Short mmCIF file of C-alpha atoms and ligand atoms in Angstrom, two decimals:
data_model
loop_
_atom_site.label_atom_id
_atom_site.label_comp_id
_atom_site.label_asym_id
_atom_site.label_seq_id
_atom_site.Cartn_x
_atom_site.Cartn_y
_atom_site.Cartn_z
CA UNK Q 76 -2.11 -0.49 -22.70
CA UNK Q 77 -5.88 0.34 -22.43
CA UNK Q 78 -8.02 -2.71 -22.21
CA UNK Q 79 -11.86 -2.35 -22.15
CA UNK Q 80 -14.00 -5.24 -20.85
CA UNK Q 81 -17.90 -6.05 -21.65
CA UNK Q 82 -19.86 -7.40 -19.12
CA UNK Q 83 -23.60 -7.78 -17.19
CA UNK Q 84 -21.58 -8.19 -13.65
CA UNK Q 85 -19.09 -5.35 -13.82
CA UNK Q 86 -18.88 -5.21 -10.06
CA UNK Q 87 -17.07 -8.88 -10.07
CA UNK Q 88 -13.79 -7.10 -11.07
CA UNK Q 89 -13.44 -4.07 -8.38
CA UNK Q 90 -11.62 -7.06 -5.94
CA UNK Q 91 -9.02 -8.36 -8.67
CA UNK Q 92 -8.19 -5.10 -10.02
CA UNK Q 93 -7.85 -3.03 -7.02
CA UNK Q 94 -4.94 -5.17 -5.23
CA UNK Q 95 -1.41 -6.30 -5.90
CA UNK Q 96 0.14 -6.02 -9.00
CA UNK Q 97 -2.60 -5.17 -11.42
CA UNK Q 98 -3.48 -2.33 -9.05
CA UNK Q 99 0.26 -0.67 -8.87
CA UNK Q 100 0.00 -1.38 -13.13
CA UNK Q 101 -2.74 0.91 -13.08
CA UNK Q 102 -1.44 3.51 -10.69
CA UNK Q 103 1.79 3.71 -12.98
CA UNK Q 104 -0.19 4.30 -15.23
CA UNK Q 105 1.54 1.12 -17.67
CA UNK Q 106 -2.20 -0.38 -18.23
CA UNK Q 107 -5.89 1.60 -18.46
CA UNK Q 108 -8.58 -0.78 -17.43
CA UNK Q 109 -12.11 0.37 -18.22
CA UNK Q 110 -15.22 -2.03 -17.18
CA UNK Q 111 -18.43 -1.56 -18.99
CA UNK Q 112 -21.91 -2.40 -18.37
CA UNK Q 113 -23.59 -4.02 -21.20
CA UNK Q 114 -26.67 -2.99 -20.35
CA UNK Q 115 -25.58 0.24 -20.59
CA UNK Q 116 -25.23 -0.45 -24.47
CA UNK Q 117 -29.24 -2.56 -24.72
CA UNK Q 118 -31.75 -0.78 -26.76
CA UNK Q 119 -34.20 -2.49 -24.55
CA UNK Q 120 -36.10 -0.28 -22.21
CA UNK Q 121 -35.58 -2.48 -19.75
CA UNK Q 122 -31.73 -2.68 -20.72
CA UNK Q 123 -32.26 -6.52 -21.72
CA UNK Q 124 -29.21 -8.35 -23.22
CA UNK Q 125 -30.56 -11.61 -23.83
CA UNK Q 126 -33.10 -13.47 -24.85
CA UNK Q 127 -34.07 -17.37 -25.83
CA UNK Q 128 -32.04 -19.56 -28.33
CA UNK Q 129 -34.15 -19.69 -31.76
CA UNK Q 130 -34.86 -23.48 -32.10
CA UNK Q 131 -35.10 -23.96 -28.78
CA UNK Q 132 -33.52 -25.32 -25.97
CA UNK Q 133 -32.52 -24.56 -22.31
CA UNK Q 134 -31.09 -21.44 -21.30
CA UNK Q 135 -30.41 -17.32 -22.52
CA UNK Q 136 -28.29 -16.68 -25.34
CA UNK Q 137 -26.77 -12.96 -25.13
CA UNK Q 138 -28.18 -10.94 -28.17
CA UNK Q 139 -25.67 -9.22 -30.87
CA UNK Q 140 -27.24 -5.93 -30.90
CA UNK Q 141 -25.64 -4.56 -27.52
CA UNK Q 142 -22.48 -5.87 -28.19
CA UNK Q 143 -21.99 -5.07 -31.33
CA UNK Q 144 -22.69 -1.35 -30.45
CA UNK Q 145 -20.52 -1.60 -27.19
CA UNK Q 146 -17.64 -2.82 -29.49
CA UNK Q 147 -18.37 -0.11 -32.64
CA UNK Q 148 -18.56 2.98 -30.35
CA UNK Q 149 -15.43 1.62 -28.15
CA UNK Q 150 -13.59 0.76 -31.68
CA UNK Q 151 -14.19 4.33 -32.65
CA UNK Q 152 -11.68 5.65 -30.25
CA UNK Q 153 -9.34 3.66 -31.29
CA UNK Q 154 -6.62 5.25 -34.06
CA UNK Q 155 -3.72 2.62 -35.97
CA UNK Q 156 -3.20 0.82 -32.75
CA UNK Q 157 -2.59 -2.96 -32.29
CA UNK Q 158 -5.39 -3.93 -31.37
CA UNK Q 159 -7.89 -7.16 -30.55
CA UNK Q 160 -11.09 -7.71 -29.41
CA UNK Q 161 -11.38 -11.00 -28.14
CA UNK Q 162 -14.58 -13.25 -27.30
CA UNK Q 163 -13.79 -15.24 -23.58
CA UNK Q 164 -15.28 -18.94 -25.08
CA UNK Q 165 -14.72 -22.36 -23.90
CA UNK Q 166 -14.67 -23.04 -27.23
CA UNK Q 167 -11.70 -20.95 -27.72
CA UNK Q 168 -7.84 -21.39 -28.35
CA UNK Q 169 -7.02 -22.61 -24.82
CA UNK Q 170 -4.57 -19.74 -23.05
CA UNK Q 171 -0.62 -20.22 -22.62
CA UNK Q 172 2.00 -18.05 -21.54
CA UNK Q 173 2.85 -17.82 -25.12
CA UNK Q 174 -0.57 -16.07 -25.74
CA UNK Q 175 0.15 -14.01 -22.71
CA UNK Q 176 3.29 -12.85 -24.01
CA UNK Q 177 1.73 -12.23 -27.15
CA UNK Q 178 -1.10 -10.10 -25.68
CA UNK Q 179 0.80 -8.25 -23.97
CA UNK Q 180 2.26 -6.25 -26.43
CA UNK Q 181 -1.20 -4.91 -28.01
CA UNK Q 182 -2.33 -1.34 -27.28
CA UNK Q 183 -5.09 -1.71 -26.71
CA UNK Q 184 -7.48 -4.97 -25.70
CA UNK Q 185 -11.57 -5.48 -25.77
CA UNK Q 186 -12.72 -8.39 -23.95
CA UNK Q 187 -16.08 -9.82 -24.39
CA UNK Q 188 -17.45 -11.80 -21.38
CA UNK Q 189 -20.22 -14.23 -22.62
CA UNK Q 190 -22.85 -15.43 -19.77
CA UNK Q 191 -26.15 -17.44 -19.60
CA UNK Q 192 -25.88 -20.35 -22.45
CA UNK Q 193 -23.05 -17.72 -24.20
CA UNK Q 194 -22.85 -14.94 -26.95
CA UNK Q 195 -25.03 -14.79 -30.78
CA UNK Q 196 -22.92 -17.25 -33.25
CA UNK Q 197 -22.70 -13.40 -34.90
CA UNK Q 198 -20.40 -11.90 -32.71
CA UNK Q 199 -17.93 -14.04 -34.25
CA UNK Q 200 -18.42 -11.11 -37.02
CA UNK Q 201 -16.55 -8.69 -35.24
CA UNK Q 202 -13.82 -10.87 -32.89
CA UNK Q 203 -10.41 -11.10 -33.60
CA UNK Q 204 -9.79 -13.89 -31.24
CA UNK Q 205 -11.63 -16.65 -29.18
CA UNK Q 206 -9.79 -17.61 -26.22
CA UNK Q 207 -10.55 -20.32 -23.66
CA UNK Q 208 -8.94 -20.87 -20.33
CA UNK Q 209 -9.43 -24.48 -20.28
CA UNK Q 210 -11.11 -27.67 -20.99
CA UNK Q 211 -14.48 -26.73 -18.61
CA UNK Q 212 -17.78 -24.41 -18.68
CA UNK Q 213 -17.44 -21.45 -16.38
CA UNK Q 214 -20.78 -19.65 -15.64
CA UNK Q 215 -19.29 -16.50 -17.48
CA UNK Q 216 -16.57 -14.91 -19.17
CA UNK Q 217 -15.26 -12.40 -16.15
CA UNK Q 218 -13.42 -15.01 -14.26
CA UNK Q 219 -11.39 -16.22 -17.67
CA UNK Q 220 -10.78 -12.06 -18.25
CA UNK Q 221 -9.21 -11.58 -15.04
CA UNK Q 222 -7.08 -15.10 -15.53
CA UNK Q 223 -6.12 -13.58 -19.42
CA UNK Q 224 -5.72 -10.25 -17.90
CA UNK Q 225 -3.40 -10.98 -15.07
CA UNK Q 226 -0.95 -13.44 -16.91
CA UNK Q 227 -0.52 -10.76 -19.72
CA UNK Q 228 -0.55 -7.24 -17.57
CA UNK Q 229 2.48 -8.71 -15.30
CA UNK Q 230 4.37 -9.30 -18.83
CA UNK Q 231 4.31 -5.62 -19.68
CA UNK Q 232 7.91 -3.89 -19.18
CA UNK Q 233 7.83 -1.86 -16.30
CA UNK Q 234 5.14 -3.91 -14.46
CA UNK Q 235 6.75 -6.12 -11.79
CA UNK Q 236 9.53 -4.69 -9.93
CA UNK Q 237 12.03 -7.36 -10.76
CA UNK Q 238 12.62 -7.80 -15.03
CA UNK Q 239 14.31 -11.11 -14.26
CA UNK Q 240 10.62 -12.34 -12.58
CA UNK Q 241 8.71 -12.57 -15.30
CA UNK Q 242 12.10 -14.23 -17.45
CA UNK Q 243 12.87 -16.94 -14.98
CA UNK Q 244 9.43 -18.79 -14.41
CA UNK Q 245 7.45 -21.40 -15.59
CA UNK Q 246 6.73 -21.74 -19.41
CA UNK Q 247 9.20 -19.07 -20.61
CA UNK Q 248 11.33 -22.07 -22.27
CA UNK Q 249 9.19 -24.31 -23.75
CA UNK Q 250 7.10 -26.22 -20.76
CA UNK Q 251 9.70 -26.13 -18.62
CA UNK Q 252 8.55 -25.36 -14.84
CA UNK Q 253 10.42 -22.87 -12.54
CA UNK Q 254 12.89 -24.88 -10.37
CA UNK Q 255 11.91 -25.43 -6.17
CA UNK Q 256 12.22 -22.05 -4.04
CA UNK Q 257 12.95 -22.20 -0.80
CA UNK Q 258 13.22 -19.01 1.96
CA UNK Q 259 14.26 -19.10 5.73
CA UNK Q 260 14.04 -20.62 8.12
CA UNK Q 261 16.31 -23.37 6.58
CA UNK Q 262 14.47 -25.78 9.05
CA UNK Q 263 11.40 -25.68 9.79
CA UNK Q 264 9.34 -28.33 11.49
CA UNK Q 265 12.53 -30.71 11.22
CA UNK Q 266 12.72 -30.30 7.36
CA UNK Q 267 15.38 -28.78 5.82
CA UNK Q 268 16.67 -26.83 2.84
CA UNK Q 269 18.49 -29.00 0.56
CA UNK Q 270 22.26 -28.26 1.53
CA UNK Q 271 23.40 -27.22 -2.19
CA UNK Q 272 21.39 -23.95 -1.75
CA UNK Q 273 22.38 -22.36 1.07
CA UNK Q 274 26.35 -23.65 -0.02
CA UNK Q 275 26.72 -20.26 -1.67
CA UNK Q 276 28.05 -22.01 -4.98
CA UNK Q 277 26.43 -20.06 -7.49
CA UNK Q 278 27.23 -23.10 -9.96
CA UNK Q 279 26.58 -25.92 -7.84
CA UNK Q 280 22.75 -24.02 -7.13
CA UNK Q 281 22.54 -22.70 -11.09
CA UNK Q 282 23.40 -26.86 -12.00
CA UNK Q 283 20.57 -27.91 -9.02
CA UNK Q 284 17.76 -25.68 -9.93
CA UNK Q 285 18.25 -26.69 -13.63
CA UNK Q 286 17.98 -30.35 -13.25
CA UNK Q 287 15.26 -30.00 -10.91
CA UNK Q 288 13.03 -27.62 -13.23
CA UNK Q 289 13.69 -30.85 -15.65
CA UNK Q 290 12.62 -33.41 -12.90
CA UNK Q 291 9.24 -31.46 -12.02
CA UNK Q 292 8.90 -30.94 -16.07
CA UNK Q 293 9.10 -34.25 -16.77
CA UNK Q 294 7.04 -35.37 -13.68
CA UNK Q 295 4.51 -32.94 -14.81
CA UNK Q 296 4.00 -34.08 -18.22
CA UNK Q 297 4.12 -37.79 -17.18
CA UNK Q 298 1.15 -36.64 -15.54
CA UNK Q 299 -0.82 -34.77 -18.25
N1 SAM O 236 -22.93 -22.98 -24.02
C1 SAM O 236 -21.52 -22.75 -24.01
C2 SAM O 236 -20.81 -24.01 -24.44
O1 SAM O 236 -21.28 -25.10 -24.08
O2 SAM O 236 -19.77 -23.92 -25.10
C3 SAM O 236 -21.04 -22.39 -22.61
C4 SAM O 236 -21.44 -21.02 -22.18
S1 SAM O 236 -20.77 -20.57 -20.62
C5 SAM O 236 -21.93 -21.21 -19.50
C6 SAM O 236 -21.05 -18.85 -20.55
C7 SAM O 236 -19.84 -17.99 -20.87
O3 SAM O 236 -18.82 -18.24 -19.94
C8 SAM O 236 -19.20 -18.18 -22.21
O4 SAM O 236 -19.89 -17.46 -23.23
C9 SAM O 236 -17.81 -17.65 -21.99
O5 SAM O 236 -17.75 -16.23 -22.12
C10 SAM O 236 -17.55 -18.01 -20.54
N2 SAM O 236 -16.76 -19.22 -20.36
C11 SAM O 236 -17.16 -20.38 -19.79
N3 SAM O 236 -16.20 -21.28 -19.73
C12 SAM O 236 -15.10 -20.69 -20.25
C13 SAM O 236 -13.76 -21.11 -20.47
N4 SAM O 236 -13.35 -22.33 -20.15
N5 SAM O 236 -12.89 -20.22 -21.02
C14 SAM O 236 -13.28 -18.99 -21.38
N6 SAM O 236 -14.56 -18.54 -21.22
C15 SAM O 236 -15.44 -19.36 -20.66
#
């Protein structure tokens, strides 16, 4: 998967990208991450993206004509592959594993990180998708890319060492929640393991980490 990402701050992703998982995804070569600089694409001699909101009001809006180029020459490269460009937005469909999932099997991805008071209405004009993280205003779009990013590059076959991870975790049925995990010591601090999982019956455990995903599930959503 390539995945290109527009931003004014392109140094705020050398951190998330260069450790862990996403980092080994990139060294196998499963996932191509390129960061641009918007400026880079401003007409401006002063490589200006934004500017004030017609009608007034507090705040930069970030003009259409850099990003539109940024996403035309970018676009260009791109030959019959499934492909999105998406606009980071609170105002967005908010993100869910099942959007994850569904993201993850594109070719090829073009993120658009808004800033200031956000992006031109026009850039609508050439997104296929809006995506918000949640119900809050971040100051920009990079944090909600690496969020999007992470939950859909770790979904890609051939990314995490273990296939069964990503199969047995939270919201891969439904909303149900992973069941409790527990690793040694089986005391610590006077609290202990529940007995049932260190009985070494594999149906007694299978029977307690099933109704215990339910309990937290339905605690959860009592909660929501
Ligand atoms: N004026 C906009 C509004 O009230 O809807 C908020 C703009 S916000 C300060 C600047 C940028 O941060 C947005 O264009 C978007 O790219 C990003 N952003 C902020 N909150 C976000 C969220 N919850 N999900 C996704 N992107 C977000």
């Amino acid at each position: 998967m390539q995945i290109h990402i527009l931003t004014l701050f392109p140094a705020m992703f050398k951190g998330p990208f260069s450790e862990s998982i996403i980092k080994r995804a990139i060294e196998k070569e499963i996932v191509k991450i390129e960061v641009h600089n918007l400026r880079d694409y401003s007409a401006d001699k002063h490589k200006k993206c934004d500017d004030r909101p017609f009608g007034g009001g507090p705040g930069m809006v970030l003009k259409p004509e850099p990003i539109f180029k940024a996403v035309e020459i970018i676009a260009q490269e791109k030959v019959k592959k499934k492909h999105k460009t998406i606009l980071t937005s609170p105002q967005g469909r908010v993100f869910t594993q099942r959007i994850a999932k569904e993201l993850s099997r594109l070719e090829e991805i073009i993120f658009i990180c808004g800033h200031y008071e956000g992006v031109d209405e026009r850039v609508k004009e050439i997104i296929d998708d809006e995506i918000s993280i949640g119900s809050y205003v971040l100051s920009g779009g990079e944090l909600p890319t690496m969020v999007i990013t992470d939950a859909l590059i770790r979904l890609i076959p051939g990314v995490l060492g273990c296939v069964q991870s990503s199969q047995q975790e939270s919201f891969v049925k439904g909303d149900l929640l992973d069941h409790p995990q527990y690793t040694r010591p089986a005391v610590f601090r006077r609290m202990k393991v529940p007995e049932v999982i260190i009985s070494g019956d594999h149906q007694a455990i299978e029977d307690w980490r099933k109704r215990k995903a339910e309990e937290k599930t339905a605690y959860r959503n009592n909660q929501l």
